[in-house]
Coordinates of C-alpha atoms (C1' of nucleotides) in Angstrom, one line a residue:
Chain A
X10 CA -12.8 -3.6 19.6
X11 CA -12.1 -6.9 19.0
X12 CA -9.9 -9.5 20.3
X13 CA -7.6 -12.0 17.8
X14 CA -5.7 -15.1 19.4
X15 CA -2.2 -13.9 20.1
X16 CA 0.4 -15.9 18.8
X17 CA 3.8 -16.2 20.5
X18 CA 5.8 -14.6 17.9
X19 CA 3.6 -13.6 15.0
X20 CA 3.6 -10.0 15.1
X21 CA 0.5 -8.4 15.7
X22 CA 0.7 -6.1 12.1
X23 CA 1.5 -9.9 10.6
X24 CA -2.1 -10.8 12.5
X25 CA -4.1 -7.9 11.2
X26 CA -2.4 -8.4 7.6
X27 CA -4.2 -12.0 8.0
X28 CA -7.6 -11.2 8.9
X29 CA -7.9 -7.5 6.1
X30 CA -6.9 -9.8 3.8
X31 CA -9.7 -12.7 5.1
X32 CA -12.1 -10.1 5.0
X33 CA -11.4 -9.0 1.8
X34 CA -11.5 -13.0 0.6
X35 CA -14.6 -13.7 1.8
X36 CA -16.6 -10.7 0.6
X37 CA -16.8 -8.9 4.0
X38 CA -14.8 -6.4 2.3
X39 CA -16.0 -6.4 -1.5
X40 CA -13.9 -5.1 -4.3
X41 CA -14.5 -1.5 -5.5
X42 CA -15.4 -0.2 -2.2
X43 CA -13.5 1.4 1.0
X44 CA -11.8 -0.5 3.5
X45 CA -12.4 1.5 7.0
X46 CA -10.0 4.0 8.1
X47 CA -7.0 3.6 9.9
X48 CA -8.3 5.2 13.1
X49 CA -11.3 2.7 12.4
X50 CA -9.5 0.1 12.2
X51 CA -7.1 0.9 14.9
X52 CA -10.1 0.7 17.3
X53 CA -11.3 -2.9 16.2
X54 CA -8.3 -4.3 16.4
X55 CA -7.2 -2.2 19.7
X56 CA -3.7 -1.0 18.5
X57 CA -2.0 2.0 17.3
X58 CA -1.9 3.7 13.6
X59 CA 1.5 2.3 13.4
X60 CA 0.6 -1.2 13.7
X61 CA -2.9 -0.6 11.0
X62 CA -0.7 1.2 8.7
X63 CA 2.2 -1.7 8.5
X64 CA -0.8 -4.4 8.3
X65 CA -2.1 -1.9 5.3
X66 CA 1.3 -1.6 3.9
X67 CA 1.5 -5.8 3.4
X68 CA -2.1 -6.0 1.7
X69 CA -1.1 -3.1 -0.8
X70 CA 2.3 -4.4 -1.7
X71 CA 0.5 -7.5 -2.4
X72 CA -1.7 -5.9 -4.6
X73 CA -5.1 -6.2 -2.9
X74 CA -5.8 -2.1 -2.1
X75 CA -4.6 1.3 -3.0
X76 CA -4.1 4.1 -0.9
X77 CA -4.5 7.6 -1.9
X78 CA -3.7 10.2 0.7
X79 CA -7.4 11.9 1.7
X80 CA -9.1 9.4 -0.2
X81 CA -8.9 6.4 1.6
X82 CA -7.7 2.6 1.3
X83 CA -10.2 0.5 -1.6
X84 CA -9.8 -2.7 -2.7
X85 CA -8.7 -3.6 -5.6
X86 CA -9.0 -7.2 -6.3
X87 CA -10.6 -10.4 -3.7
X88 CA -8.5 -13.2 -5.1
X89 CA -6.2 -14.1 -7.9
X90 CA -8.8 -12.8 -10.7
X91 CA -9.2 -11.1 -13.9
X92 CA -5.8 -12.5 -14.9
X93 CA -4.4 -11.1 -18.5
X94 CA -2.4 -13.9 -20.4
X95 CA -0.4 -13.3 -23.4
X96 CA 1.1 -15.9 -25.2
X97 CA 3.6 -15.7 -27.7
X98 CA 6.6 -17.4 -29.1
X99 CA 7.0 -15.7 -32.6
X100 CA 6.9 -11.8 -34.3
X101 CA 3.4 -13.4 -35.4
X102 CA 2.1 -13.2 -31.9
X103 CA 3.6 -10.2 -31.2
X104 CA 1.5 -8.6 -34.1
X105 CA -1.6 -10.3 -32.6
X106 CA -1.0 -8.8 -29.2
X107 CA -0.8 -5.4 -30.3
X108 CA -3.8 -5.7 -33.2
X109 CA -5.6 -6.5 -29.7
X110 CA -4.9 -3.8 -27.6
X111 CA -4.6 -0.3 -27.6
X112 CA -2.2 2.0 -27.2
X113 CA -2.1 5.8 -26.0
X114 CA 0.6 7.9 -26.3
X115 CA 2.0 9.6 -23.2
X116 CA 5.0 11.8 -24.5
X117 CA 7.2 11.6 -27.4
X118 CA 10.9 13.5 -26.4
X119 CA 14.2 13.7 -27.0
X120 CA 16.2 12.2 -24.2
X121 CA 19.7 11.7 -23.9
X122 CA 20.9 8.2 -22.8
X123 CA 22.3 7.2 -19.4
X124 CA 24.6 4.8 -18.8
X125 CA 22.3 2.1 -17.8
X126 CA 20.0 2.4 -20.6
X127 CA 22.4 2.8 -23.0
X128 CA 24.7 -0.5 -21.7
X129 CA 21.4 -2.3 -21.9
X130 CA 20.6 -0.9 -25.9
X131 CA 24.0 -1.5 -27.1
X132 CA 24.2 1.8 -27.6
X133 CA 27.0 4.6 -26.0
X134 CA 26.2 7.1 -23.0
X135 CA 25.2 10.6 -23.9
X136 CA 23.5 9.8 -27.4
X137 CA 20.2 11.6 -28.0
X138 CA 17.4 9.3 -29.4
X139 CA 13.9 9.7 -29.1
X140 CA 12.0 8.4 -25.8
X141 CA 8.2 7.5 -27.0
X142 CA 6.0 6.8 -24.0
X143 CA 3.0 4.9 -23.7
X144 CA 0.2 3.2 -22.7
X145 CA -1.3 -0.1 -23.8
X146 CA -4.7 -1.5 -22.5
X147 CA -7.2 -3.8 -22.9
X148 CA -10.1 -3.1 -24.8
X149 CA -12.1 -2.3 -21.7
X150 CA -9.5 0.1 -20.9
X151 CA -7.7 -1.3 -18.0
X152 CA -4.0 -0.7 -17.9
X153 CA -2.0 -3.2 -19.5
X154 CA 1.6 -2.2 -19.7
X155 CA 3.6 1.1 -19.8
X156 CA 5.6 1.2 -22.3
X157 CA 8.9 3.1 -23.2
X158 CA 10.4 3.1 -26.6
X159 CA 13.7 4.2 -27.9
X160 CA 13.8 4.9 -31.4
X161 CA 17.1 6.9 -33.3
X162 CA 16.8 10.4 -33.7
X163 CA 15.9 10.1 -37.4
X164 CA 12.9 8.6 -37.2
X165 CA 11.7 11.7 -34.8
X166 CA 9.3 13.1 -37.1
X167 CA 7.4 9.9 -37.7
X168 CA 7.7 9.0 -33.7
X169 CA 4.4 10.3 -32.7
X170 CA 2.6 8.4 -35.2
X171 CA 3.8 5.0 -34.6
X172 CA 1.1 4.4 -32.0
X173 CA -2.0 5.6 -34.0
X174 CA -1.3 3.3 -36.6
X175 CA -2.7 0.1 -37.3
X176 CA -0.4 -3.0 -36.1
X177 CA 2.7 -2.6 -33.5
X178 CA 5.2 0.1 -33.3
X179 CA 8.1 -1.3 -34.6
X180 CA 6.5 -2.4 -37.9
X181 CA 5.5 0.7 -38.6
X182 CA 8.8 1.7 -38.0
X183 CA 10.4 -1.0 -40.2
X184 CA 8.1 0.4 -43.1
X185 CA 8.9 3.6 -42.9
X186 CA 13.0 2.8 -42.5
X187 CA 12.4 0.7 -45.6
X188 CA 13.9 -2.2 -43.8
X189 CA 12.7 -5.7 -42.2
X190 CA 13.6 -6.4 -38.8
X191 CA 15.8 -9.5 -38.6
X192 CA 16.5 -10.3 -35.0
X193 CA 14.2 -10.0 -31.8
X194 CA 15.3 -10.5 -28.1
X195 CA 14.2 -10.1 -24.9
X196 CA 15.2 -9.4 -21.1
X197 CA 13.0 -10.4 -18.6
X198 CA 13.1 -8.6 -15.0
X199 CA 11.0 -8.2 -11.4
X200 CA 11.7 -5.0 -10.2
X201 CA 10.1 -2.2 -7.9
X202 CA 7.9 -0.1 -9.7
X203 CA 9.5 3.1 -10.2
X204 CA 7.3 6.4 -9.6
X205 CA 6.2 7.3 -13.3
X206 CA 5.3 3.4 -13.9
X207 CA 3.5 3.0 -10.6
X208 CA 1.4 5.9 -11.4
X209 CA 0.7 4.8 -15.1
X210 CA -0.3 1.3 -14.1
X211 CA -2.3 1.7 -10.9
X212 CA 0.3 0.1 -8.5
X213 CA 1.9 1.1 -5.2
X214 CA 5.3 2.8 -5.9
X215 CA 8.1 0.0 -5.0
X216 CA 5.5 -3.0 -6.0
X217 CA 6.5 -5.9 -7.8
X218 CA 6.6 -5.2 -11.8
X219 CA 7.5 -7.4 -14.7
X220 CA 10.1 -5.2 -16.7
X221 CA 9.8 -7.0 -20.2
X222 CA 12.6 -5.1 -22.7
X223 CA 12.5 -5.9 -26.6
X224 CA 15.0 -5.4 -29.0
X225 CA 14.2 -5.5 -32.4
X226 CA 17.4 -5.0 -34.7
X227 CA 17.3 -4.6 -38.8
X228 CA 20.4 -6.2 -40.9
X229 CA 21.9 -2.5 -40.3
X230 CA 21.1 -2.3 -36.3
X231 CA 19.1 -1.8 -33.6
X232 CA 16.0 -0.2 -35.1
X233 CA 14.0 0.3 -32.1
X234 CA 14.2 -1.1 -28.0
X235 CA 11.4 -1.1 -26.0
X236 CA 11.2 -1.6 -22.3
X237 CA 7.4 -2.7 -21.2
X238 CA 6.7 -2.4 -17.6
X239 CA 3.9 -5.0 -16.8
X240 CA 1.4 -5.2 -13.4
X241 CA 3.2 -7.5 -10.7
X242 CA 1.1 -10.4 -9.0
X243 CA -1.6 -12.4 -10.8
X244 CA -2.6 -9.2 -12.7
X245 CA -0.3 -10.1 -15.7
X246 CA 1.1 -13.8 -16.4
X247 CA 4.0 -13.9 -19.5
X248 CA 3.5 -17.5 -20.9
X249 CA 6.2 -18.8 -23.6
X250 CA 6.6 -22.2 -25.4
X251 CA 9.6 -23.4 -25.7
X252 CA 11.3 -25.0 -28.5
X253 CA 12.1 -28.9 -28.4
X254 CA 14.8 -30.0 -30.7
X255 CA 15.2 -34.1 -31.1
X256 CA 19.1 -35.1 -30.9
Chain B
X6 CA 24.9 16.0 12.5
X7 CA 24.8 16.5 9.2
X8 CA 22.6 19.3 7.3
X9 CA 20.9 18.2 3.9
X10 CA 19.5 20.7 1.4
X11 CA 15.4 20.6 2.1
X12 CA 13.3 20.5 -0.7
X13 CA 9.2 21.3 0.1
X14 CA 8.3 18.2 -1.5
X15 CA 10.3 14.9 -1.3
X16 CA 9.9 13.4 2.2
X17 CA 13.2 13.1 4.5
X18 CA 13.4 9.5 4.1
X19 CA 13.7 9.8 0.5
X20 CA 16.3 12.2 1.0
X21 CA 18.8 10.3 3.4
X22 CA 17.7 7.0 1.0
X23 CA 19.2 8.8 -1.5
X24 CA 22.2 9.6 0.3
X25 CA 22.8 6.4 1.7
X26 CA 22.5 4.7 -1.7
X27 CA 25.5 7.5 -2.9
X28 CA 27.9 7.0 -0.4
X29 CA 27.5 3.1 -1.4
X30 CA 28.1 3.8 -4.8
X31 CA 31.0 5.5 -4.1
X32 CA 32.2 3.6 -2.0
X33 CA 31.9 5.3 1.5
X34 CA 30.3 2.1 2.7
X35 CA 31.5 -0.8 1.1
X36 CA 30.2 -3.9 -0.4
X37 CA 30.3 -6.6 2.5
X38 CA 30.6 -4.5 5.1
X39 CA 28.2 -3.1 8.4
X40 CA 26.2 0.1 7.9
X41 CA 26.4 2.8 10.4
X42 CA 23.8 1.5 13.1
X43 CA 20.4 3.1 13.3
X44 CA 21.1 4.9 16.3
X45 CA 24.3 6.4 14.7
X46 CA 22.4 7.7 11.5
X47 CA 19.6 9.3 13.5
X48 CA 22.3 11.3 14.9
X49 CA 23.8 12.0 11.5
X50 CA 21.0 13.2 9.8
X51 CA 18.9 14.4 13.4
X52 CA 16.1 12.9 12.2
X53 CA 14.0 10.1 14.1
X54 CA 14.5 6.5 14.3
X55 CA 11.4 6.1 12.2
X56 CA 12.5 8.1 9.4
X57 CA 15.9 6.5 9.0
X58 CA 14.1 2.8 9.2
X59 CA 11.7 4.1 6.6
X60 CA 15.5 4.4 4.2
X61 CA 16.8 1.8 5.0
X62 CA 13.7 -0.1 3.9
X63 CA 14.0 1.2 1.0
X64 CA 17.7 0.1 0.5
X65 CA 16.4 -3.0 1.1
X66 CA 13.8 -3.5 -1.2
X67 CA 16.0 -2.3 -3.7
X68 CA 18.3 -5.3 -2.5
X69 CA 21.4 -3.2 -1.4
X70 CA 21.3 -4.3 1.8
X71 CA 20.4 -6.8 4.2
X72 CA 19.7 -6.1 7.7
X73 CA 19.2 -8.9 10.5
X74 CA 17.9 -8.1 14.1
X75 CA 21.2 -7.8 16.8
X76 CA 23.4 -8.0 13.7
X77 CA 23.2 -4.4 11.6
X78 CA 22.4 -3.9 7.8
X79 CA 25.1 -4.9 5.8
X80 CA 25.5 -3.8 2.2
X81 CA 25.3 -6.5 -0.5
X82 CA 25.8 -4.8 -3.5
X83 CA 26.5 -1.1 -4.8
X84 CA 25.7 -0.7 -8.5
X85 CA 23.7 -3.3 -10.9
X86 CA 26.6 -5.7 -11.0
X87 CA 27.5 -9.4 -10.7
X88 CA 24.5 -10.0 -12.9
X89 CA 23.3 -13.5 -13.7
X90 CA 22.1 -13.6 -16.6
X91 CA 20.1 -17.0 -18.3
X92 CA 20.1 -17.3 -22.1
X93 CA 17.7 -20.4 -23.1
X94 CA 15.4 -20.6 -26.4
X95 CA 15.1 -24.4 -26.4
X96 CA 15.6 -27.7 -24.0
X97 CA 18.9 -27.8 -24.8
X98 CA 20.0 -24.4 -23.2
X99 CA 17.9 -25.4 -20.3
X100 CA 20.1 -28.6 -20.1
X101 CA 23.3 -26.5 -20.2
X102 CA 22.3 -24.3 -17.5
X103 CA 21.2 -27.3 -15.4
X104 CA 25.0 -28.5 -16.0
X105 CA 26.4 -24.8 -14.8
X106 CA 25.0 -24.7 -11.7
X107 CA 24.4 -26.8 -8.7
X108 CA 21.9 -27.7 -6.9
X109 CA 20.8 -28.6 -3.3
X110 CA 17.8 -30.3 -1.9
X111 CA 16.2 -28.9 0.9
X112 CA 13.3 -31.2 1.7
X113 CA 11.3 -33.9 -0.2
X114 CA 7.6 -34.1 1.1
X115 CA 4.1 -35.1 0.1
X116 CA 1.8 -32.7 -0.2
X117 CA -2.2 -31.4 -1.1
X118 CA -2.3 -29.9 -4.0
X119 CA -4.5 -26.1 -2.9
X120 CA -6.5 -25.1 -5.7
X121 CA -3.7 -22.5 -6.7
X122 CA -1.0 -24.5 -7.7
X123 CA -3.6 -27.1 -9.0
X124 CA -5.1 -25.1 -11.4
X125 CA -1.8 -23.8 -12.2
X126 CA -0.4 -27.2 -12.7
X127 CA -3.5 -28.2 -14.5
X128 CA -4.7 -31.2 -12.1
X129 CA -7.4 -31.0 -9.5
X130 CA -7.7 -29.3 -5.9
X131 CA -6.8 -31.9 -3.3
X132 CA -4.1 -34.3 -5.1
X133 CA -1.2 -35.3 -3.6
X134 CA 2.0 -35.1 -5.0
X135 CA 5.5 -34.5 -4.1
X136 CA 7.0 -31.1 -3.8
X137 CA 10.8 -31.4 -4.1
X138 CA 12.3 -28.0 -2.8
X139 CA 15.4 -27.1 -3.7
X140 CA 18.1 -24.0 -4.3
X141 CA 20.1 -23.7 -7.3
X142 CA 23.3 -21.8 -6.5
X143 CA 26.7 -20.3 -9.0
X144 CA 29.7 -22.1 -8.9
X145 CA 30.2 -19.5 -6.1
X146 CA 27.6 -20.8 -4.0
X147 CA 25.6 -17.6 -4.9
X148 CA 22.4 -18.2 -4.2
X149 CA 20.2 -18.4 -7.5
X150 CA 17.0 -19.4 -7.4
X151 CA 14.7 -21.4 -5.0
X152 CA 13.0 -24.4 -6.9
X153 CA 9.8 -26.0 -6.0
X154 CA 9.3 -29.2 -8.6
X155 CA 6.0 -31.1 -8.4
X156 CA 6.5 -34.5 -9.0
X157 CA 3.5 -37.5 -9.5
X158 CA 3.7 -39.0 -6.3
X159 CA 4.7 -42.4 -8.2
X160 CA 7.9 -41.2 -8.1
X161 CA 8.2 -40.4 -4.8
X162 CA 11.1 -42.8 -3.9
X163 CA 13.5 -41.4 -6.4
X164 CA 12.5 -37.8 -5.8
X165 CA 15.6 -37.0 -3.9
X166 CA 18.1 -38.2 -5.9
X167 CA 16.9 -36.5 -8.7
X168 CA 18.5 -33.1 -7.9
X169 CA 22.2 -35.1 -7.2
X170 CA 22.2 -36.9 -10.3
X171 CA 23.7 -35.2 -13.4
X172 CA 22.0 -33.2 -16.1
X173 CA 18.5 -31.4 -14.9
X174 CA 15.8 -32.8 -13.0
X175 CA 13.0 -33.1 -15.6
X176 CA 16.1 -35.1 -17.7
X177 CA 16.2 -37.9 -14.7
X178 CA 12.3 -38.1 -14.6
X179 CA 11.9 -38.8 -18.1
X180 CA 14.7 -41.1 -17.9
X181 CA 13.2 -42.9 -14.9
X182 CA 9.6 -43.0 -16.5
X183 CA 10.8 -44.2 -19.6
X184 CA 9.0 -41.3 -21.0
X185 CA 10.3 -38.9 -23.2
X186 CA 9.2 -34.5 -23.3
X187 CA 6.6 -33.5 -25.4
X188 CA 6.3 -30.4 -24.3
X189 CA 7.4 -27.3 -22.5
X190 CA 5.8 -24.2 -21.4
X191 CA 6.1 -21.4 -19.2
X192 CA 4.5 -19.3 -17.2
X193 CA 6.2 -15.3 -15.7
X194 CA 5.5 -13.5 -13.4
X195 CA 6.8 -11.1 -10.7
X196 CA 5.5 -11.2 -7.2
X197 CA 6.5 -10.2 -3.8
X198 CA 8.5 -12.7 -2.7
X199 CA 7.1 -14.9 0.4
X200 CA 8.6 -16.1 3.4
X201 CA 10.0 -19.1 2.7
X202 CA 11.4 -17.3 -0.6
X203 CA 13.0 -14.5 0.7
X204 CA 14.6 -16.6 3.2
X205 CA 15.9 -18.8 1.1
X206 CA 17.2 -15.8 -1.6
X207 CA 18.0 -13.7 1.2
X208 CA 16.3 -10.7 -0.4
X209 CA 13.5 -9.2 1.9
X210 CA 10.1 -10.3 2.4
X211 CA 8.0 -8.7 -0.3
X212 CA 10.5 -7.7 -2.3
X213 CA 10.0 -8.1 -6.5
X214 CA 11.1 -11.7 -7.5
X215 CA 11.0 -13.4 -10.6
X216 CA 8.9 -16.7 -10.3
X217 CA 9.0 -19.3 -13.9
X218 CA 6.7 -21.9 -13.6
X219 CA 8.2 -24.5 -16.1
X220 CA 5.9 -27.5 -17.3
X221 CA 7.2 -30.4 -18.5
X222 CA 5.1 -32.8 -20.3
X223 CA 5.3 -36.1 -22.1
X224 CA 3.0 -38.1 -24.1
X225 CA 1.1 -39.3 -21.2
X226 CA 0.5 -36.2 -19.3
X227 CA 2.1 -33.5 -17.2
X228 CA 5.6 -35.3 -16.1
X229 CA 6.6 -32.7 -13.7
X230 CA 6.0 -28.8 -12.9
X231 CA 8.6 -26.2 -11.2
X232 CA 8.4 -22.8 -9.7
X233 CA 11.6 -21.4 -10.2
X234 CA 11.8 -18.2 -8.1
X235 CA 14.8 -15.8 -8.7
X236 CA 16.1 -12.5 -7.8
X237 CA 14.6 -9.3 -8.3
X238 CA 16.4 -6.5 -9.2
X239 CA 19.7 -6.5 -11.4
X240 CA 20.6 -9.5 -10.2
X241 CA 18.7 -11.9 -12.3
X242 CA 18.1 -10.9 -15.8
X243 CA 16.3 -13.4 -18.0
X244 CA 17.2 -13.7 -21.6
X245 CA 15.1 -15.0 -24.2
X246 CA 15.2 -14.7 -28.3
X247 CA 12.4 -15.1 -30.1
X248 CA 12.0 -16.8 -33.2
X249 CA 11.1 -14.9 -36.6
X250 CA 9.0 -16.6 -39.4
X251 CA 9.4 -15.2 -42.9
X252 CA 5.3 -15.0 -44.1
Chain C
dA11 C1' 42.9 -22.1 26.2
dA12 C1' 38.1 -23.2 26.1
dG13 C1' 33.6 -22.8 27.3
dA14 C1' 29.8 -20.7 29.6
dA15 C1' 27.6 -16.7 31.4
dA16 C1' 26.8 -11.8 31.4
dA17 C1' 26.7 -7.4 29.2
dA18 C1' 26.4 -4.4 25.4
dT19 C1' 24.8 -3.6 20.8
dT20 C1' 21.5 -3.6 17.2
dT21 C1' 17.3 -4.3 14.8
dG22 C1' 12.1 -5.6 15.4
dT23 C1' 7.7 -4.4 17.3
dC24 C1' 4.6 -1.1 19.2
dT25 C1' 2.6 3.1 21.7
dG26 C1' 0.7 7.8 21.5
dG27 C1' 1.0 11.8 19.8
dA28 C1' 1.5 16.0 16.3
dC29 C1' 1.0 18.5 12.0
dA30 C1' 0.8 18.5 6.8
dA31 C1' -1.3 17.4 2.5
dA32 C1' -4.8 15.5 -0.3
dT33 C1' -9.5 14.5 -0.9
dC34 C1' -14.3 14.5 -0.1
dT35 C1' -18.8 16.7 1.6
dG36 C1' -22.0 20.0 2.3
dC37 C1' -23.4 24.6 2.2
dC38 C1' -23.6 29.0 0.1
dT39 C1' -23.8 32.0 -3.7
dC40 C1' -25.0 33.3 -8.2
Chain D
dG17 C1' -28.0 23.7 -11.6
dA18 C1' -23.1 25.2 -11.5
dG19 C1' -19.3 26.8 -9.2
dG20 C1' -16.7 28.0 -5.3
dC21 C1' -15.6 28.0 -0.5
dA22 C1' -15.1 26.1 4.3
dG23 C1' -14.8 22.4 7.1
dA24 C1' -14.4 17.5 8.0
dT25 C1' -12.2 13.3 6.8
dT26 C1' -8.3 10.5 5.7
dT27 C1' -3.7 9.2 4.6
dG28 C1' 1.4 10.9 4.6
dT29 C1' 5.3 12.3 7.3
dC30 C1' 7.7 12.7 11.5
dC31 C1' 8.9 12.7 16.6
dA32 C1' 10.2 10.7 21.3
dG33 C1' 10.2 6.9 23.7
dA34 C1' 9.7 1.9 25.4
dC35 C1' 10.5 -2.9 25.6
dA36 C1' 11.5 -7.5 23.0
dA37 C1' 14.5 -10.4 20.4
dA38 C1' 18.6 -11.6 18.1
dT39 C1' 23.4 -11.1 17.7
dT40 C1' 28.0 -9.8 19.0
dT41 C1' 31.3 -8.8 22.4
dT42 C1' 33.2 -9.1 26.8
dT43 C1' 34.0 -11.1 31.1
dC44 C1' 34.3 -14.8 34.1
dT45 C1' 35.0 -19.6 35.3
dT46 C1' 37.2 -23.9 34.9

DNA sequence: AAGAAAAATTTGTCTGGACAAATCTGCCTC
DNA sequence: GAGGCAGATTTGTCCAGACAAATTTTTCTT
């Protein structure tokens, strides 16, 4: 049992939230291993599994443990560390990044659009393309970004592929269309990690992710779009120049 | 009472979430208007208090409603609509935007720089400089994004009229230093959004924002940094294109 | 009619329990 | 040693209730 200064209006899960996350700062707690249960816990800080499991809730939304029914709560990171940059501005750095990294491929299927990926592609409702699915990481393995890649029908044969081969997917995929991608764009969104990209990247389901979606169109279209679902938090930074043009 | 089909798998919460966030699509609960209040729902779905608080959370994180204590949850938007979106390649876009919007200071202070920010910023741990907060709103007075600019503290005194006067505020620094911008980067990430964030945004504590850290440079140094915190969701959509070079 | 006080409503915080589901541990068997 | 089974541990889901705090509505007073 043990006794914490009792603000007027803090509330006590707020209080808890405060100290876990202490501990974990200063090593009491060290990354890799368990935190103590929640019935533990409970008893040192005197209050019910209600009031643990909110205070638990806070320190893995902010990224610092994951909770896995049976298992247990373990930290997952101390401080704002092991921070992945990427830094482009140009198709150029784009090739870099991927020459860096590696990608796995989840699933390759045909998937019929919905409404909001379609708007978002420029494409119409209902039209079957092909849905390739994967997995990029660092070269010592840690998840870097879940990636989901719509690419027309006709190129379904080749989809697979795309991945194992040297350089990023959508210049394999200009070679093999014969054609040279002309324009690239980008949307840029924080959003609750859905269920399949939470469970690809590591994160609690409904945590902060950076949904990054590219389009890259040949002179005859939109040759492939790609949404990349990045870690939330310090885990992943996006840094960008931008351009200065003298009046 | 009302009877939902029970599948042996998803939770109940999940369920009436679900079912909430149809009848707001359609319309059964419109945009602007209360929710049913807890106590009513629990009824509806004979369920506990706990299970519909645990849907209603989710509503919130997904930013479709907003609940305040006394008041009720009141539904802010139904589908991904009255999206905001921010096209900028170069300073000049930045300018426009700047121009669009408006912009209101909510408090001019000196403060220590924590090693965070400073490292962020690129100074040192313990500095002081002023932080000029501020929200940037539509012509609507939608709020649009929370701004913290950190400014030398030589330039404390005409800190806060440097959101009033026209044209951005890195545009009125320069002006005032004499200096002109070398340089500008960026930094994105998404994060749970903190107190003072959410409140300012009105989206709930720990829900995904968007947080740009711009810096500004000239010649001489780092002329001024700002955290530019917007939306998660749909509701802020950040557009970039990026350039192509012909090897 | 206007303003202040009281009451009702609604969400926030918190307790103490129960069972389910997933995981881990140790023992047993082969 | 390998595999499987049973039990213990741990988190997930859910209930019924209590009081606090903020807001809205009503009532009362002037």
């Amino acid at each position: 049992m043990e006794d914490l200064k009792r603000s007027a209006k803090t509330p006590r899960y707020v209080e808890i939230f405060e100290a876990l996350r202490a501990d974990i700062g200063s090593g009491v707690f060290a990354v890799g291993t368990l935190l103590p249960s929640e019935a533990r816990l409970c008893a040192r800080f005197n209050v019910s599994r209600f009031t643990v499991r909110e205070a638990l809730r806070r320190l893995q939304t902010e990224g610092m443990v994951s909770r896995t029914q049976g298992a247990g709560s373990r930290v997952l990171r101390d401080t704002p560390s092991g921070v992945f940059v990427q830094n482009y501005r140009s198709v150029s750095d784009l090739s870099q990044y991927a020459a860096e990294t590696d990608l796995e491929v989840l699933k390759v299927e045909e998937t019929i659009l919905c409404a909001d990926v379609a708007g978002r592609i420029g494409q119409s409702e209902g039209e079957t393309w092909v849905l390739l699915r994967s997995l990029r990481r660092t070269p010592e393995a840690a998840p870097l970004a879940m990636v989901e890649s719509y690419v027309p029908l006709r190129f379904k044969a080749i989809a697979p592929g795309l991945a194992d081969s040297a350089g990023p997917i959508y210049a394999g995929l200009a070679r093999a269309a014969g054609e040279e991608i002309e324009r690239v764009d980008q949307e840029t969104q924080a959003l609750p990690a859905p269920y399949h990209v939470a469970d690809a990247l590591g994160v609690a389901e409904g945590a902060p992710v950076l949904r990054i979606l590219r389009r890259y169109a040949s002179k005859s279209g939109l040759l492939i779009a790609s949404f990349n679902w990045h870690h939330g938090g310090d885990r992943y930074i996006h840094r960008t120049r931008i351009m200065l043009e003298r009046e």
